[in-house]
Short mmCIF file of N, CA and C in Angstrom, two decimals:
data_model
loop_
_atom_site.label_atom_id
_atom_site.label_comp_id
_atom_site.label_asym_id
_atom_site.label_seq_id
_atom_site.Cartn_x
_atom_site.Cartn_y
_atom_site.Cartn_z
N MET A 1009 64.31 -17.55 -9.15
CA MET A 1009 64.83 -17.83 -7.89
C MET A 1009 63.49 -18.51 -7.18
N TYR A 1010 63.85 -19.50 -6.25
CA TYR A 1010 62.82 -20.11 -5.70
C TYR A 1010 62.73 -19.91 -4.24
N LEU A 1011 61.71 -19.76 -3.81
CA LEU A 1011 61.64 -19.75 -2.20
C LEU A 1011 61.70 -20.95 -1.53
N SER A 1012 62.49 -20.97 -0.31
CA SER A 1012 62.52 -22.17 0.63
C SER A 1012 61.30 -22.19 1.37
N GLN A 1013 61.13 -23.33 2.01
CA GLN A 1013 59.93 -23.66 2.66
C GLN A 1013 59.75 -22.64 3.71
N SER A 1014 60.79 -22.10 4.31
CA SER A 1014 60.77 -21.12 5.47
C SER A 1014 60.20 -19.73 4.80
N GLN A 1015 60.51 -19.39 3.71
CA GLN A 1015 60.32 -18.13 3.16
C GLN A 1015 58.71 -18.04 2.40
N THR A 1016 57.98 -19.13 2.46
CA THR A 1016 56.62 -19.06 1.66
C THR A 1016 55.93 -18.23 2.54
N THR A 1017 54.67 -17.64 1.85
CA THR A 1017 53.83 -16.75 2.52
C THR A 1017 53.00 -17.50 3.65
N PRO A 1018 52.59 -16.76 4.58
CA PRO A 1018 51.77 -17.20 5.77
C PRO A 1018 50.60 -18.03 5.25
N LEU A 1019 49.99 -17.82 4.15
CA LEU A 1019 48.93 -18.34 3.63
C LEU A 1019 49.06 -19.68 3.06
N SER A 1020 48.69 -20.66 3.47
CA SER A 1020 48.71 -21.99 2.78
C SER A 1020 47.75 -22.07 1.90
N GLY A 1021 47.75 -23.24 1.12
CA GLY A 1021 46.64 -23.39 0.01
C GLY A 1021 45.36 -23.65 0.59
N TYR A 1022 45.23 -24.27 1.93
CA TYR A 1022 44.02 -24.53 2.73
C TYR A 1022 43.48 -23.26 3.15
N SER A 1023 44.15 -22.37 3.82
CA SER A 1023 43.75 -21.11 4.26
C SER A 1023 43.36 -20.10 3.22
N LEU A 1024 44.09 -20.08 1.90
CA LEU A 1024 43.58 -19.30 0.91
C LEU A 1024 42.20 -19.73 0.40
N ARG A 1025 42.04 -21.12 0.16
CA ARG A 1025 40.64 -21.52 -0.28
C ARG A 1025 39.45 -21.07 0.74
N TRP A 1026 39.95 -21.35 2.00
CA TRP A 1026 38.93 -20.96 3.03
C TRP A 1026 38.71 -19.29 2.99
N MET A 1027 39.49 -18.45 2.80
CA MET A 1027 39.34 -16.91 2.70
C MET A 1027 38.49 -16.63 1.31
N LEU A 1028 38.65 -17.51 0.40
CA LEU A 1028 37.97 -17.28 -0.90
C LEU A 1028 36.46 -17.72 -0.64
N ARG A 1029 36.36 -18.67 0.03
CA ARG A 1029 34.84 -19.18 0.21
C ARG A 1029 34.14 -18.07 1.03
N ILE A 1030 34.80 -17.57 2.22
CA ILE A 1030 34.13 -16.33 3.00
C ILE A 1030 33.90 -15.33 2.25
N SER A 1031 34.76 -15.03 1.15
CA SER A 1031 34.67 -13.56 0.55
C SER A 1031 33.21 -13.89 -0.48
N LEU A 1032 33.33 -15.19 -1.05
CA LEU A 1032 32.19 -15.38 -2.01
C LEU A 1032 30.92 -15.27 -1.24
N LEU A 1033 30.93 -16.11 -0.01
CA LEU A 1033 29.60 -15.99 0.79
C LEU A 1033 29.23 -14.55 1.06
N ALA A 1034 30.35 -13.78 1.43
CA ALA A 1034 29.87 -12.32 1.92
C ALA A 1034 29.41 -11.54 0.74
N LEU A 1035 30.06 -11.75 -0.42
CA LEU A 1035 29.59 -11.27 -1.61
C LEU A 1035 28.19 -11.64 -2.01
N MET A 1036 27.90 -12.70 -1.87
CA MET A 1036 26.34 -13.45 -2.21
C MET A 1036 25.36 -12.82 -1.27
N LEU A 1037 25.80 -12.94 0.06
CA LEU A 1037 24.78 -12.13 0.97
C LEU A 1037 24.56 -10.69 0.75
N ALA A 1038 25.58 -9.95 0.39
CA ALA A 1038 25.47 -8.64 0.05
C ALA A 1038 24.48 -8.34 -1.15
N LEU A 1039 24.77 -9.20 -2.06
CA LEU A 1039 23.95 -9.25 -3.20
C LEU A 1039 22.33 -9.59 -3.05
N ILE A 1040 22.13 -10.48 -2.25
CA ILE A 1040 20.99 -10.88 -1.91
C ILE A 1040 20.17 -9.89 -1.14
N SER A 1041 20.92 -9.47 -0.07
CA SER A 1041 20.17 -8.29 0.70
C SER A 1041 19.89 -7.04 -0.15
N GLY A 1042 20.65 -6.63 -1.20
CA GLY A 1042 20.56 -5.54 -1.90
C GLY A 1042 19.29 -5.71 -2.84
N LEU A 1043 19.00 -7.04 -3.29
CA LEU A 1043 18.04 -7.34 -4.05
C LEU A 1043 16.63 -7.31 -3.44
N THR A 1044 16.65 -7.88 -2.12
CA THR A 1044 15.42 -7.79 -1.35
C THR A 1044 14.97 -6.50 -1.06
N GLY A 1045 15.71 -5.64 -0.40
CA GLY A 1045 15.50 -4.16 -0.10
C GLY A 1045 14.60 -4.31 1.00
N CYS A 1046 14.35 -2.88 1.47
CA CYS A 1046 13.53 -2.55 2.50
C CYS A 1046 12.47 -1.74 2.09
N ALA A 1047 11.16 -2.04 2.15
CA ALA A 1047 10.12 -1.41 1.72
C ALA A 1047 9.93 0.09 2.11
N SER A 1048 10.37 0.18 3.37
CA SER A 1048 10.22 1.54 3.85
C SER A 1048 11.52 2.51 3.43
N ILE A 1049 12.44 1.84 2.82
CA ILE A 1049 13.54 2.52 2.39
C ILE A 1049 13.54 2.81 0.90
N THR A 1050 13.24 1.75 0.23
CA THR A 1050 13.28 1.78 -1.50
C THR A 1050 11.76 2.31 -1.63
N GLY A 1051 10.69 2.28 -0.69
CA GLY A 1051 9.35 2.73 -1.41
C GLY A 1051 8.94 4.01 -0.91
N SER A 1052 7.91 4.45 -1.35
CA SER A 1052 7.44 5.82 -0.82
C SER A 1052 6.05 5.27 0.29
N ARG A 1053 6.19 6.31 1.00
CA ARG A 1053 4.84 6.23 1.89
C ARG A 1053 3.85 6.81 1.35
N ASN A 1054 3.84 7.58 0.13
CA ASN A 1054 2.84 8.23 -0.42
C ASN A 1054 2.51 7.44 -1.91
N GLN A 1055 1.14 7.70 -2.36
CA GLN A 1055 0.82 7.08 -3.61
C GLN A 1055 -0.29 8.00 -4.25
N PRO A 1056 -0.12 8.18 -5.65
CA PRO A 1056 -1.24 8.80 -6.49
C PRO A 1056 -2.14 7.86 -6.68
N VAL A 1057 -3.41 8.23 -6.61
CA VAL A 1057 -4.54 7.30 -7.02
C VAL A 1057 -5.39 8.22 -7.63
N SER A 1058 -6.19 7.59 -8.89
CA SER A 1058 -7.08 8.33 -9.75
C SER A 1058 -8.47 7.71 -9.22
N VAL A 1059 -9.52 8.57 -9.25
CA VAL A 1059 -10.84 8.26 -8.74
C VAL A 1059 -11.72 8.75 -9.79
N THR A 1060 -12.60 7.65 -10.52
CA THR A 1060 -13.63 7.84 -11.29
C THR A 1060 -15.00 7.42 -10.96
N CYS A 1061 -15.88 7.96 -11.44
CA CYS A 1061 -17.28 7.71 -10.94
C CYS A 1061 -18.23 7.52 -12.15
N THR A 1062 -19.10 6.27 -12.07
CA THR A 1062 -19.98 5.98 -13.02
C THR A 1062 -21.49 5.67 -12.23
N SER A 1063 -22.39 6.07 -13.17
CA SER A 1063 -23.92 5.50 -12.84
C SER A 1063 -24.52 4.78 -13.97
N GLU A 1064 -24.82 3.53 -13.90
CA GLU A 1064 -25.29 2.68 -14.86
C GLU A 1064 -24.42 2.67 -15.97
N GLY A 1065 -23.20 2.54 -15.84
CA GLY A 1065 -22.20 2.40 -16.90
C GLY A 1065 -21.66 3.71 -17.57
N LYS A 1066 -22.38 4.78 -17.20
CA LYS A 1066 -22.01 6.12 -17.74
C LYS A 1066 -21.16 7.01 -16.62
N PRO A 1067 -20.26 7.78 -17.31
CA PRO A 1067 -19.24 8.51 -16.37
C PRO A 1067 -20.05 9.51 -15.62
N VAL A 1068 -19.62 10.14 -14.49
CA VAL A 1068 -20.42 10.88 -13.69
C VAL A 1068 -19.17 11.91 -13.27
N SER A 1069 -19.32 13.09 -13.88
CA SER A 1069 -18.16 14.24 -13.65
C SER A 1069 -18.54 15.20 -12.61
N ASN A 1070 -17.59 15.83 -12.12
CA ASN A 1070 -17.87 16.79 -10.95
C ASN A 1070 -18.32 16.17 -9.86
N ALA A 1071 -18.06 15.04 -9.38
CA ALA A 1071 -18.51 14.44 -8.14
C ALA A 1071 -17.38 14.62 -7.02
N SER A 1072 -17.98 15.17 -5.86
CA SER A 1072 -17.06 15.44 -4.56
C SER A 1072 -16.65 14.14 -3.89
N CYS A 1073 -15.40 13.68 -3.88
CA CYS A 1073 -15.23 12.61 -3.31
C CYS A 1073 -14.12 12.72 -2.11
N THR A 1074 -14.57 11.80 -1.06
CA THR A 1074 -13.56 11.84 0.18
C THR A 1074 -13.12 10.44 0.28
N LEU A 1075 -11.50 10.36 0.45
CA LEU A 1075 -10.80 9.27 0.64
C LEU A 1075 -10.40 9.09 1.72
N MET A 1076 -10.49 8.06 2.58
CA MET A 1076 -10.13 7.72 4.00
C MET A 1076 -9.42 6.51 4.42
N ASN A 1077 -8.33 6.44 4.87
CA ASN A 1077 -7.84 5.30 5.58
C ASN A 1077 -7.24 5.61 7.00
N ASP A 1078 -6.57 4.59 7.71
CA ASP A 1078 -6.03 5.06 8.87
C ASP A 1078 -5.06 6.07 9.12
N LYS A 1079 -4.46 6.46 7.90
CA LYS A 1079 -3.46 7.48 8.03
C LYS A 1079 -3.88 8.81 7.75
N GLY A 1080 -5.27 9.04 7.20
CA GLY A 1080 -5.67 10.43 6.78
C GLY A 1080 -6.96 10.42 6.08
N GLN A 1081 -7.27 11.50 5.70
CA GLN A 1081 -8.48 11.88 4.74
C GLN A 1081 -8.07 12.84 3.41
N TRP A 1082 -8.56 12.81 2.45
CA TRP A 1082 -8.15 13.43 1.41
C TRP A 1082 -9.48 13.58 0.47
N PHE A 1083 -9.23 14.65 -0.41
CA PHE A 1083 -10.47 15.13 -1.18
C PHE A 1083 -10.05 15.46 -2.49
N VAL A 1084 -11.09 15.02 -3.38
CA VAL A 1084 -10.67 15.11 -5.06
C VAL A 1084 -12.11 15.28 -5.72
N THR A 1085 -12.12 15.92 -6.65
CA THR A 1085 -12.98 15.97 -7.51
C THR A 1085 -13.07 15.05 -8.69
N ALA A 1086 -13.76 14.19 -8.92
CA ALA A 1086 -13.75 13.05 -9.89
C ALA A 1086 -14.44 13.45 -11.17
N PRO A 1087 -13.74 13.20 -12.16
CA PRO A 1087 -12.54 12.28 -12.41
C PRO A 1087 -11.28 13.03 -12.02
N GLY A 1088 -10.35 12.62 -11.10
CA GLY A 1088 -9.31 13.24 -10.76
C GLY A 1088 -8.24 12.33 -10.16
N THR A 1089 -7.14 12.95 -9.69
CA THR A 1089 -6.10 12.08 -8.92
C THR A 1089 -5.74 12.99 -7.75
N VAL A 1090 -5.32 12.35 -6.60
CA VAL A 1090 -5.02 12.91 -5.56
C VAL A 1090 -3.87 11.94 -4.84
N MET A 1091 -2.80 12.62 -4.22
CA MET A 1091 -1.71 11.97 -3.31
C MET A 1091 -2.25 11.47 -2.10
N ILE A 1092 -2.18 10.24 -1.84
CA ILE A 1092 -2.54 9.84 -0.37
C ILE A 1092 -1.42 9.21 0.13
N GLN A 1093 -1.63 8.97 1.62
CA GLN A 1093 -0.48 8.19 2.27
C GLN A 1093 -1.07 6.60 2.45
N LYS A 1094 -0.15 5.80 1.93
CA LYS A 1094 -0.32 4.28 1.98
C LYS A 1094 -0.63 3.80 3.32
N ALA A 1095 -1.34 2.65 3.43
CA ALA A 1095 -1.63 2.14 4.79
C ALA A 1095 -1.80 0.75 4.68
N TYR A 1096 -1.86 -0.10 5.76
CA TYR A 1096 -2.08 -1.52 5.78
C TYR A 1096 -3.48 -1.83 5.42
N GLY A 1097 -4.49 -1.00 5.81
CA GLY A 1097 -5.85 -1.04 6.06
C GLY A 1097 -6.44 -0.55 4.67
N ASP A 1098 -7.69 -0.72 4.46
CA ASP A 1098 -8.53 -0.52 3.33
C ASP A 1098 -8.70 0.88 3.05
N LEU A 1099 -8.94 1.45 1.78
CA LEU A 1099 -9.40 2.89 1.54
C LEU A 1099 -10.73 2.99 1.22
N ALA A 1100 -11.41 3.65 2.17
CA ALA A 1100 -12.96 4.04 1.77
C ALA A 1100 -13.12 5.36 1.03
N ILE A 1101 -13.99 5.18 0.12
CA ILE A 1101 -14.17 6.47 -0.69
C ILE A 1101 -15.75 6.59 -0.66
N THR A 1102 -16.10 7.85 -0.45
CA THR A 1102 -17.41 8.28 -0.70
C THR A 1102 -17.47 9.36 -1.53
N CYS A 1103 -18.52 9.35 -2.75
CA CYS A 1103 -18.74 10.45 -3.67
C CYS A 1103 -19.96 10.91 -3.59
N LYS A 1104 -20.14 12.24 -4.00
CA LYS A 1104 -21.69 12.80 -3.92
C LYS A 1104 -21.58 13.72 -5.18
N LYS A 1105 -22.84 13.80 -5.94
CA LYS A 1105 -22.95 14.77 -6.79
C LYS A 1105 -24.45 15.03 -7.04
N GLU A 1106 -25.02 16.06 -6.52
CA GLU A 1106 -26.54 16.34 -6.64
C GLU A 1106 -27.36 15.05 -6.25
N GLU A 1107 -28.07 14.53 -7.23
CA GLU A 1107 -28.78 13.44 -6.75
C GLU A 1107 -28.00 11.94 -6.81
N PHE A 1108 -26.90 11.90 -6.98
CA PHE A 1108 -26.08 10.84 -7.04
C PHE A 1108 -25.10 10.55 -5.87
N ALA A 1109 -25.01 9.44 -5.30
CA ALA A 1109 -24.04 9.09 -4.12
C ALA A 1109 -23.51 7.77 -4.33
N GLY A 1110 -22.33 7.45 -4.00
CA GLY A 1110 -21.73 6.17 -4.10
C GLY A 1110 -20.71 5.96 -3.29
N THR A 1111 -20.39 4.80 -2.81
CA THR A 1111 -19.20 4.35 -1.81
C THR A 1111 -18.57 3.26 -2.33
N GLY A 1112 -17.38 3.11 -2.06
CA GLY A 1112 -16.36 1.90 -2.20
C GLY A 1112 -15.18 1.79 -1.25
N SER A 1113 -14.91 0.53 -1.18
CA SER A 1113 -13.76 0.04 -0.29
C SER A 1113 -12.79 -0.72 -1.05
N PHE A 1114 -11.47 -0.29 -1.08
CA PHE A 1114 -10.33 -0.81 -1.79
C PHE A 1114 -9.26 -1.26 -1.00
N LYS A 1115 -9.10 -2.42 -1.16
CA LYS A 1115 -7.99 -3.10 -0.43
C LYS A 1115 -6.57 -2.89 -0.69
N SER A 1116 -5.75 -2.80 0.21
CA SER A 1116 -4.31 -2.37 0.05
C SER A 1116 -3.54 -3.85 -0.17
N ALA A 1117 -2.48 -3.89 -1.05
CA ALA A 1117 -1.96 -5.17 -1.36
C ALA A 1117 -0.48 -4.99 -1.02
N SER A 1118 0.21 -6.01 -0.41
CA SER A 1118 1.67 -6.08 -0.06
C SER A 1118 2.47 -5.86 -1.42
N GLU A 1119 3.57 -4.95 -1.44
CA GLU A 1119 4.36 -4.82 -2.44
C GLU A 1119 5.70 -6.13 -2.15
N GLY A 1120 6.17 -6.27 -3.30
CA GLY A 1120 7.25 -7.40 -3.26
C GLY A 1120 8.20 -7.14 -2.17
N ALA A 1121 8.70 -5.81 -2.16
CA ALA A 1121 9.68 -5.46 -1.18
C ALA A 1121 9.52 -5.70 0.28
N VAL A 1122 8.21 -5.70 0.49
CA VAL A 1122 7.77 -6.03 2.03
C VAL A 1122 8.15 -7.50 2.22
N TRP A 1123 8.17 -8.35 1.33
CA TRP A 1123 8.32 -9.74 1.75
C TRP A 1123 9.96 -9.89 1.84
N GLY A 1124 10.53 -9.21 1.01
CA GLY A 1124 12.14 -9.25 1.09
C GLY A 1124 12.52 -8.71 2.45
N ASN A 1125 11.93 -7.71 3.05
CA ASN A 1125 12.20 -7.06 4.19
C ASN A 1125 11.81 -7.96 5.42
N LEU A 1126 10.91 -9.03 5.23
CA LEU A 1126 10.62 -9.95 6.32
C LEU A 1126 11.56 -10.75 6.31
N ILE A 1127 12.09 -11.27 5.09
CA ILE A 1127 13.29 -12.32 5.06
C ILE A 1127 14.59 -11.58 5.73
N ALA A 1128 14.91 -10.25 5.21
CA ALA A 1128 16.01 -9.78 5.55
C ALA A 1128 15.95 -9.04 6.99
N GLY A 1129 14.78 -8.45 7.30
CA GLY A 1129 14.80 -7.73 8.61
C GLY A 1129 13.98 -8.40 9.57
N GLY A 1130 13.32 -9.49 9.18
CA GLY A 1130 12.50 -10.33 10.18
C GLY A 1130 11.21 -9.55 10.41
N LEU A 1131 10.71 -9.77 11.56
CA LEU A 1131 9.32 -9.37 11.87
C LEU A 1131 9.37 -7.80 12.33
N ILE A 1132 10.49 -7.43 12.75
CA ILE A 1132 10.66 -6.09 12.95
C ILE A 1132 10.73 -5.32 11.70
N GLY A 1133 11.34 -5.58 10.75
CA GLY A 1133 11.24 -5.00 9.45
C GLY A 1133 9.80 -4.94 8.74
N TYR A 1134 8.95 -6.21 8.92
CA TYR A 1134 7.72 -6.19 8.51
C TYR A 1134 6.75 -5.25 9.12
N ALA A 1135 7.10 -5.26 10.47
CA ALA A 1135 6.15 -4.22 11.37
C ALA A 1135 6.53 -2.78 10.92
N VAL A 1136 7.65 -2.54 10.66
CA VAL A 1136 7.96 -1.09 10.15
C VAL A 1136 7.07 -0.72 8.87
N ASP A 1137 7.26 -1.63 8.08
CA ASP A 1137 6.72 -1.47 6.84
C ASP A 1137 5.10 -1.41 6.96
N ALA A 1138 4.44 -2.15 7.57
CA ALA A 1138 3.18 -2.29 7.88
C ALA A 1138 2.50 -1.07 8.74
N GLY A 1139 3.41 -0.58 9.58
CA GLY A 1139 3.00 0.58 10.17
C GLY A 1139 3.09 1.83 9.67
N SER A 1140 4.18 1.92 8.88
CA SER A 1140 4.40 3.23 7.89
C SER A 1140 3.40 3.12 6.75
N GLY A 1141 3.04 1.83 6.07
CA GLY A 1141 2.36 1.82 5.13
C GLY A 1141 3.15 1.64 3.69
N ALA A 1142 4.63 1.97 3.88
CA ALA A 1142 5.33 1.85 2.80
C ALA A 1142 5.47 0.54 1.91
N GLY A 1143 5.16 -0.55 2.71
CA GLY A 1143 5.23 -1.87 2.13
C GLY A 1143 3.87 -2.29 1.28
N PHE A 1144 2.87 -1.48 1.41
CA PHE A 1144 1.45 -1.65 0.53
C PHE A 1144 0.91 -0.65 -0.21
N SER A 1145 0.26 -1.00 -1.10
CA SER A 1145 -0.27 -0.03 -2.13
C SER A 1145 -1.67 -0.50 -2.41
N TYR A 1146 -2.24 0.71 -3.07
CA TYR A 1146 -3.71 0.47 -3.49
C TYR A 1146 -3.69 0.59 -5.07
N PRO A 1147 -4.99 0.08 -5.53
CA PRO A 1147 -5.07 0.02 -7.11
C PRO A 1147 -4.83 1.44 -7.63
N GLN A 1148 -4.25 1.68 -8.69
CA GLN A 1148 -3.83 3.08 -9.14
C GLN A 1148 -5.12 3.78 -9.67
N THR A 1149 -6.05 3.12 -10.13
CA THR A 1149 -7.52 3.87 -10.70
C THR A 1149 -8.50 3.05 -9.80
N MET A 1150 -9.34 3.76 -9.15
CA MET A 1150 -10.47 3.39 -8.56
C MET A 1150 -11.87 3.83 -9.07
N ASN A 1151 -12.72 3.15 -9.25
CA ASN A 1151 -14.16 3.58 -9.69
C ASN A 1151 -15.32 3.31 -8.73
N VAL A 1152 -15.90 4.16 -8.57
CA VAL A 1152 -17.06 4.36 -7.40
C VAL A 1152 -18.34 4.26 -8.37
N ASN A 1153 -19.10 3.35 -8.08
CA ASN A 1153 -20.26 3.34 -8.75
C ASN A 1153 -21.53 4.26 -7.99
N MET A 1154 -22.06 5.08 -8.65
CA MET A 1154 -22.91 5.89 -8.17
C MET A 1154 -24.51 5.48 -8.35
N VAL A 1155 -25.15 5.66 -7.54
CA VAL A 1155 -26.86 5.61 -7.78
C VAL A 1155 -27.46 6.60 -7.54
N ALA A 1156 -28.61 7.08 -8.07
CA ALA A 1156 -29.40 8.25 -7.70
C ALA A 1156 -30.02 8.05 -6.44
N ASN A 1157 -30.11 9.16 -5.76
CA ASN A 1157 -30.59 9.09 -4.40
C ASN A 1157 -32.15 8.80 -4.61
N SER A 1158 -32.62 7.96 -3.53
CA SER A 1158 -34.11 7.72 -3.69
C SER A 1158 -34.71 8.77 -2.53
N PRO A 1159 -35.83 9.34 -2.81
CA PRO A 1159 -36.28 10.15 -1.84
C PRO A 1159 -36.65 9.39 -0.24
N ALA A 1160 -36.36 10.02 0.61
CA ALA A 1160 -36.67 9.40 1.94
C ALA A 1160 -38.26 8.77 1.97
N PRO A 1161 -38.15 7.72 2.78
CA PRO A 1161 -39.71 7.24 2.56
C PRO A 1161 -40.36 8.11 3.42
N LEU A 1162 -41.76 8.29 3.35
CA LEU A 1162 -42.54 8.92 4.13
C LEU A 1162 -43.15 8.22 5.49
N ALA A 1163 -43.00 8.89 6.50
CA ALA A 1163 -43.16 8.05 7.82
C ALA A 1163 -44.89 7.76 7.51
N ASP A 1164 -45.12 6.88 8.43
CA ASP A 1164 -46.57 6.39 8.55
C ASP A 1164 -47.56 7.50 8.93
N ALA A 1165 -47.85 8.62 7.96
CA ALA A 1165 -48.71 9.78 8.36
C ALA A 1165 -49.92 9.52 8.47
N LYS A 1166 -50.60 9.80 9.71
CA LYS A 1166 -52.12 9.64 9.78
C LYS A 1166 -52.74 10.83 9.99
N PRO A 1167 -53.97 11.15 9.62
CA PRO A 1167 -54.45 12.51 9.82
C PRO A 1167 -54.83 12.91 11.23
N ILE A 1168 -54.52 13.92 11.83
CA ILE A 1168 -54.99 13.97 13.12
C ILE A 1168 -56.52 14.13 13.40
N PRO A 1169 -56.74 13.33 14.12
CA PRO A 1169 -58.53 13.41 14.41
C PRO A 1169 -58.99 14.75 14.88
N PRO A 1170 -60.11 15.31 14.45
CA PRO A 1170 -60.73 16.62 14.82
C PRO A 1170 -60.61 16.69 16.45
N GLU A 1171 -60.77 15.60 17.28
CA GLU A 1171 -60.93 15.96 18.60
C GLU A 1171 -59.73 16.00 19.15
N ALA A 1172 -58.58 15.49 18.64
CA ALA A 1172 -57.37 15.78 19.24
C ALA A 1172 -56.73 17.18 18.94
N LYS A 1173 -57.30 17.89 18.13
CA LYS A 1173 -56.93 19.41 17.90
C LYS A 1173 -57.34 20.26 18.87
N ARG A 1174 -58.38 19.86 19.54
CA ARG A 1174 -58.80 20.75 20.65
C ARG A 1174 -57.96 20.77 21.76
#
């Protein structure tokens, strides 16, 4: 049985091709946005970091370390691991043990998802990731070089003259 011209479907060949193109474009956009992701959604705001200490190339154990960035302050005994909150800014570490002391500064690096969020979400998406720290991370292991504390230099001490003692 054949359909007459008046009984054909309302979609002509032209409009059917147009709908297929729109559907294909929508599918491609959905796939691309799914691949780029949003760092604040797909990533965590927290990160475990391991801290080690050395002095003249030798490990220093049981050093008390303080880690600090603009999101907070954390404490760990090195060598050890602590969960910190990620941030856009650097992570400062100060370690002390008896006669040893050392400091280190570690830069945060942007994760791949933050650039996808910049493309998909624009500057607002990037600002959210930068503000929350979710789009950035620190090195997983950080070593602080410690040096032996030198005694405080003596002030220019001069004997008190006998006439000044009166």
